[in-house]
Each structure stands twice: as C-alpha cells, then as structure tokens.
PDB file of C-alpha atoms in Angstrom:
ATOM      1  CA  VAL A   1      46.111 137.746   4.790  1.00 79.00           C
ATOM      2  CA  ASP A   2      45.472 140.745   7.634  1.00 80.00           C
ATOM      3  CA  ALA A   3      42.473 141.884   5.048  1.00 76.00           C
ATOM      4  CA  PHE A   4      41.422 138.950   4.420  1.00 73.00           C
ATOM      5  CA  ARG A   5      40.992 138.045   8.185  1.00 73.00           C
ATOM      6  CA  TYR A   6      39.518 141.329   8.409  1.00 67.00           C
ATOM      7  CA  PHE A   7      36.767 140.544   6.110  1.00 66.00           C
ATOM      8  CA  ALA A   8      36.185 136.679   7.095  1.00 69.00           C
ATOM      9  CA  PHE A   9      36.091 137.346  10.676  1.00 68.00           C
ATOM     10  CA  ARG A  10      34.652 140.660  11.773  1.00 65.00           C
ATOM     11  CA  THR A  11      30.709 141.523  13.034  1.00 63.00           C
ATOM     12  CA  HIS A  12      28.531 142.066  10.349  1.00 59.00           C
ATOM     13  CA  GLU A  13      25.867 144.705  12.243  1.00 58.00           C
ATOM     14  CA  HIS A  14      27.093 147.628  10.499  1.00 52.00           C
ATOM     15  CA  ALA A  15      27.948 146.396   6.850  1.00 55.00           C
ATOM     16  CA  GLY A  16      27.837 149.193   4.657  1.00 54.00           C
ATOM     17  CA  LYS A  17      26.224 151.537   6.961  1.00 53.00           C
ATOM     18  CA  ILE A  18      29.556 153.700   7.065  1.00 50.00           C
ATOM     19  CA  ASP A  19      28.160 156.979   8.854  1.00 54.00           C
ATOM     20  CA  GLY A  20      28.105 155.983  11.823  1.00 58.00           C
ATOM     21  CA  MET A  21      24.754 156.274  12.636  1.00 61.00           C
ATOM     22  CA  SER A  22      24.297 152.913  12.664  1.00 59.00           C
ATOM     23  CA  ALA A  23      26.034 151.922  16.207  1.00 62.00           C
ATOM     24  CA  TYR A  24      23.765 154.871  18.081  1.00 64.00           C
ATOM     25  CA  GLU A  25      20.534 153.365  16.474  1.00 66.00           C
ATOM     26  CA  LYS A  26      21.081 149.843  18.058  1.00 68.00           C
ATOM     27  CA  ASP A  27      18.689 151.062  20.943  1.00 72.00           C
ATOM     28  CA  PRO A  28      14.697 151.617  19.136  1.00 78.00           C
ATOM     29  CA  GLY A  29      14.206 154.835  21.308  1.00 83.00           C
ATOM     30  CA  ASN A  30      17.887 156.504  20.661  1.00 83.00           C
ATOM     31  CA  ALA A  31      16.954 155.704  16.579  1.00 86.00           C
ATOM     32  CA  ARG A  32      14.112 157.501  16.835  1.00 90.00           C
ATOM     33  CA  MET A  33      14.772 160.105  18.488  1.00 89.00           C
ATOM     34  CA  LEU A  34      17.719 160.244  16.132  1.00 89.00           C
ATOM     35  CA  ARG A  35      15.994 160.288  12.979  1.00 89.00           C
ATOM     36  CA  TYR A  36      13.829 162.993  14.999  1.00 94.00           C
ATOM     37  CA  LEU A  37      16.093 165.473  15.432  1.00 93.00           C
ATOM     38  CA  VAL A  38      18.062 164.310  11.880  1.00 91.00           C
ATOM     39  CA  ASP A  39      14.529 166.344  10.585  1.00 94.00           C
ATOM     40  CA  ALA A  40      13.797 168.188  13.113  1.00 96.00           C
ATOM     41  CA  PRO A  41      13.840 172.104  11.810  1.00 96.00           C
ATOM     42  CA  SER A  42      17.421 173.470  12.617  1.00 95.00           C
ATOM     43  CA  GLY A  43      17.658 175.040  16.167  1.00 97.00           C
ATOM     44  CA  ILE A  44      21.639 174.845  18.901  1.00 97.00           C
ATOM     45  CA  VAL A  45      21.394 171.820  20.191  1.00 97.00           C
ATOM     46  CA  LEU A  46      22.667 170.742  23.830  1.00 96.00           C
ATOM     47  CA  GLU A  47      24.243 167.115  24.820  1.00 93.00           C
ATOM     48  CA  ARG A  48      26.183 166.142  27.732  1.00 92.00           C
ATOM     49  CA  VAL A  49      30.012 166.173  27.959  1.00 88.00           C
ATOM     50  CA  TYR A  50      31.170 162.921  27.875  1.00 82.00           C
ATOM     51  CA  ASP A  51      35.117 162.894  29.960  1.00 77.00           C
ATOM     52  CA  GLU A  52      36.024 159.737  28.543  1.00 65.00           C
ATOM     53  CA  PHE A  53      37.870 159.925  25.273  1.00 62.00           C
ATOM     54  CA  PRO A  54      36.621 158.970  22.054  1.00 59.00           C
ATOM     55  CA  ARG A  55      34.048 161.278  23.293  1.00 66.00           C
ATOM     56  CA  ASP A  56      30.347 160.813  22.677  1.00 73.00           C
ATOM     57  CA  THR A  57      30.196 164.904  23.420  1.00 77.00           C
ATOM     58  CA  GLY A  58      28.168 166.496  20.179  1.00 80.00           C
ATOM     59  CA  ILE A  59      27.134 163.373  17.587  1.00 81.00           C
ATOM     60  CA  TYR A  60      23.430 164.166  18.189  1.00 84.00           C
ATOM     61  CA  GLY A  61      24.014 167.575  16.706  1.00 88.00           C
ATOM     62  CA  SER A  62      27.076 166.474  14.069  1.00 82.00           C
ATOM     63  CA  PHE A  63      24.251 163.451  12.708  1.00 82.00           C
ATOM     64  CA  ALA A  64      20.797 166.343  13.096  1.00 88.00           C
ATOM     65  CA  GLN A  65      24.007 168.624  10.920  1.00 91.00           C
ATOM     66  CA  LYS A  66      22.481 171.445  13.703  1.00 94.00           C
ATOM     67  CA  PRO A  67      25.317 173.305  15.924  1.00 93.00           C
ATOM     68  CA  ASN A  68      26.266 172.222  19.411  1.00 91.00           C
ATOM     69  CA  VAL A  69      26.261 174.425  22.465  1.00 91.00           C
ATOM     70  CA  VAL A  70      29.633 173.679  22.932  1.00 85.00           C
ATOM     71  CA  GLY A  71      30.304 170.668  19.784  1.00 73.00           C
ATOM     72  CA  ILE A  72      33.075 168.267  20.464  1.00 71.00           C
ATOM     73  CA  PRO A  73      35.574 169.688  23.188  1.00 67.00           C
ATOM     74  CA  PHE A  74      38.811 168.332  21.990  1.00 66.00           C
ATOM     75  CA  LEU A  75      38.300 169.782  18.559  1.00 66.00           C
ATOM     76  CA  LEU A  76      38.090 173.296  20.336  1.00 66.00           C
ATOM     77  CA  ASP A  77      41.074 172.311  22.334  1.00 66.00           C
ATOM     78  CA  VAL A  78      42.645 171.733  19.211  1.00 69.00           C
ATOM     79  CA  TRP A  79      41.651 174.126  17.541  1.00 68.00           C
ATOM     80  CA  LYS A  80      41.339 177.118  19.495  1.00 68.00           C
ATOM     81  CA  ARG A  81      43.247 175.897  22.820  1.00 69.00           C
ATOM     82  CA  ASN A  82      42.978 178.445  26.221  1.00 70.00           C
ATOM     83  CA  LEU A  83      38.756 179.174  25.296  1.00 70.00           C
ATOM     84  CA  THR A  84      39.022 180.738  28.797  1.00 73.00           C
ATOM     85  CA  GLU A  85      35.084 179.662  28.954  1.00 79.00           C
ATOM     86  CA  LEU A  86      34.696 176.541  27.829  1.00 79.00           C
ATOM     87  CA  PRO A  87      35.531 174.695  30.850  1.00 81.00           C
ATOM     88  CA  ALA A  88      32.707 177.499  33.040  1.00 87.00           C
ATOM     89  CA  LEU A  89      30.422 176.216  30.464  1.00 88.00           C
ATOM     90  CA  VAL A  90      31.525 172.711  29.886  1.00 87.00           C
ATOM     91  CA  ALA A  91      31.111 172.414  33.623  1.00 92.00           C
ATOM     92  CA  LYS A  92      27.477 174.299  33.946  1.00 95.00           C
ATOM     93  CA  ILE A  93      26.893 170.674  30.826  1.00 94.00           C
ATOM     94  CA  GLN A  94      27.376 169.079  33.203  1.00 94.00           C
ATOM     95  CA  SER A  95      25.232 170.053  36.428  1.00 97.00           C
ATOM     96  CA  PHE A  96      22.247 170.912  34.025  1.00 97.00           C
ATOM     97  CA  TYR A  97      22.510 166.474  33.425  1.00 96.00           C
ATOM     98  CA  ALA A  98      22.971 165.494  37.053  1.00 96.00           C
ATOM     99  CA  GLY A  99      19.844 167.705  37.238  1.00 96.00           C
ATOM    100  CA  THR A 100      21.365 170.102  39.660  1.00 97.00           C
ATOM    101  CA  LEU A 101      21.823 173.529  37.520  1.00 96.00           C
ATOM    102  CA  LEU A 102      20.576 176.765  39.237  1.00 93.00           C
ATOM    103  CA  ASP A 103      17.978 178.541  36.593  1.00 93.00           C
ATOM    104  CA  ALA A 104      18.176 175.515  34.562  1.00 96.00           C
ATOM    105  CA  GLU A 105      16.011 177.008  32.307  1.00 95.00           C
ATOM    106  CA  ARG A 106      18.023 180.447  32.155  1.00 96.00           C
ATOM    107  CA  PHE A 107      20.900 179.187  30.938  1.00 97.00           C
ATOM    108  CA  LEU A 108      18.884 177.438  27.896  1.00 97.00           C
ATOM    109  CA  THR A 109      17.580 180.131  26.596  1.00 95.00           C
ATOM    110  CA  ASP A 110      20.782 182.063  27.339  1.00 96.00           C
ATOM    111  CA  HIS A 111      22.551 180.252  24.673  1.00 96.00           C
ATOM    112  CA  ASP A 112      19.542 179.958  22.685  1.00 97.00           C
ATOM    113  CA  VAL A 113      19.174 176.018  22.957  1.00 97.00           C
ATOM    114  CA  ARG A 114      15.864 174.775  21.078  1.00 98.00           C
ATOM    115  CA  TYR A 115      16.837 170.275  22.064  1.00 98.00           C
ATOM    116  CA  VAL A 116      17.972 169.398  24.885  1.00 98.00           C
ATOM    117  CA  VAL A 117      19.026 165.762  23.961  1.00 96.00           C
ATOM    118  CA  TRP A 118      18.495 162.669  26.994  1.00 95.00           C
ATOM    119  CA  SER A 119      20.285 159.715  25.625  1.00 90.00           C
ATOM    120  CA  ILE A 120      20.296 156.013  26.210  1.00 86.00           C
ATOM    121  CA  ARG A 121      23.369 156.788  28.243  1.00 87.00           C
ATOM    122  CA  GLU A 122      21.477 158.912  30.479  1.00 92.00           C
ATOM    123  CA  SER A 123      18.590 156.691  30.734  1.00 90.00           C
ATOM    124  CA  LYS A 124      19.521 155.296  34.028  1.00 88.00           C
ATOM    125  CA  ASN A 125      19.482 158.414  35.592  1.00 94.00           C
ATOM    126  CA  ILE A 126      16.157 159.111  36.940  1.00 94.00           C
ATOM    127  CA  ASP A 127      16.813 161.473  39.823  1.00 95.00           C
ATOM    128  CA  ALA A 128      18.525 164.014  37.464  1.00 96.00           C
ATOM    129  CA  TRP A 129      16.151 162.985  34.521  1.00 96.00           C
ATOM    130  CA  LYS A 130      12.861 164.061  37.020  1.00 96.00           C
ATOM    131  CA  SER A 131      15.156 167.517  39.085  1.00 97.00           C
ATOM    132  CA  ILE A 132      16.045 169.218  34.295  1.00 97.00           C
ATOM    133  CA  MET A 133      11.827 167.776  33.762  1.00 96.00           C
ATOM    134  CA  GLN A 134      10.412 170.566  36.544  1.00 96.00           C
ATOM    135  CA  ALA A 135      13.675 172.657  36.181  1.00 96.00           C
ATOM    136  CA  VAL A 136      12.496 173.579  32.237  1.00 97.00           C
ATOM    137  CA  ASP A 137       9.520 172.596  32.577  1.00 94.00           C
ATOM    138  CA  ALA A 138       7.596 175.900  31.670  1.00 94.00           C
ATOM    139  CA  ASP A 139       8.891 176.685  28.561  1.00 95.00           C
ATOM    140  CA  TYR A 140      10.561 172.920  27.035  1.00 97.00           C
ATOM    141  CA  ARG A 141       8.516 170.025  26.541  1.00 97.00           C
ATOM    142  CA  TRP A 142       9.853 166.279  26.425  1.00 97.00           C
ATOM    143  CA  MET A 143       9.206 164.418  24.166  1.00 96.00           C
ATOM    144  CA  GLU A 144       9.903 160.361  24.723  1.00 95.00           C
ATOM    145  CA  PHE A 145      11.075 157.713  21.883  1.00 94.00           C
ATOM    146  CA  SER A 146      11.733 154.944  24.436  1.00 89.00           C
ATOM    147  CA  THR A 147       9.066 152.275  25.349  1.00 82.00           C
ATOM    148  CA  THR A 148      10.503 151.315  28.236  1.00 82.00           C
ATOM    149  CA  PRO A 149       8.940 153.092  31.087  1.00 77.00           C
ATOM    150  CA  GLU A 150      12.083 153.101  33.919  1.00 81.00           C
ATOM    151  CA  ALA A 151      14.737 154.185  30.973  1.00 86.00           C
ATOM    152  CA  HIS A 152      14.127 157.542  29.266  1.00 93.00           C
ATOM    153  CA  VAL A 153      15.406 158.385  25.797  1.00 91.00           C
ATOM    154  CA  GLY A 154      14.008 162.013  24.420  1.00 94.00           C
ATOM    155  CA  LEU A 155      14.582 165.333  23.958  1.00 97.00           C
ATOM    156  CA  TRP A 156      13.245 168.641  25.538  1.00 98.00           C
ATOM    157  CA  VAL A 157      11.471 170.834  22.458  1.00 97.00           C
ATOM    158  CA  ARG A 158      11.087 174.221  23.588  1.00 97.00           C
ATOM    159  CA  ARG A 159       8.064 175.592  23.090  1.00 93.00           C
TER     160      ARG A 159
END
C-alpha cells in the first residue's frame, strides 16, 4: 500500500533522473553553469560552505567530477575528525563569499582554484558579487549563465 501510494501520488518531475542533478537544473542559468562545469577542463572548484543539513556544499564539483577546495565538511568530520585546519579554511571561504576576505585573489591562487561557483543560492547577494568581482578580476574572468541581470549565476574562471 505504501509503495503504491508513493508511486501514485509523488511528483514526476525528476522521474527517471537518478543522478540528482535535475534538482539543481531547475533554474536555467544554474543548469547551464553546471553543464559547462561538467564539460570544462579539470581544475579545483571553490564552492560556498553551507551550514544547514543536508548541505549543498560540494555538489558542483562532485557532479562535474572535479576536486573541491573543501569537499563536504560533514564527511570530512566523519572520516577525519579533529582536522585543525578545516575551521580556519571554512571561515576564509565564508568570508570570501561574503565579499570581505582580504587578498581574495591570493587565497584562490594559494589553493590552486580554477573555478569559483556563484550559484543560484548566492545570486541575490549583489554587493558580495561586486566585491568579489573587483578583488579577483585581474586573474579570473567572469562567465555569466543567468539571463536575469539582477541575479548573477556563473563562474569565475582562472585566466
């Protein structure tokens, strides 16, 4: 009865799509960015670290089969407890995504970051986007995937 109820009354928007990517492809700009990243040359990806559980942290690099600067902090905590450098690194990433990290460009080059993700979740924070754009413009070019001018979705890609 429960199985029948599940199949009869569930939404079918992701039917047959078992990789999980379709949930992140609802927004067209986010979908284009994700597809670009999947096809892009290999390189380290920087993504924002989210606090809620379950986390979206690490999804773009994971779907694109590219390494992340942090990966998934929850898994790191499970398998490598007491990583002393992890809290400081996460704090720097949070500061970067807030647009307040001093010497942001050096932070990216020190971690050999090739792609910086600015997803649909960050798209409304225009002030942080502008601050990051100014900070990394010399070494990174912006690739816009959104069609909405006031909601940026895209990648900074190392030149």
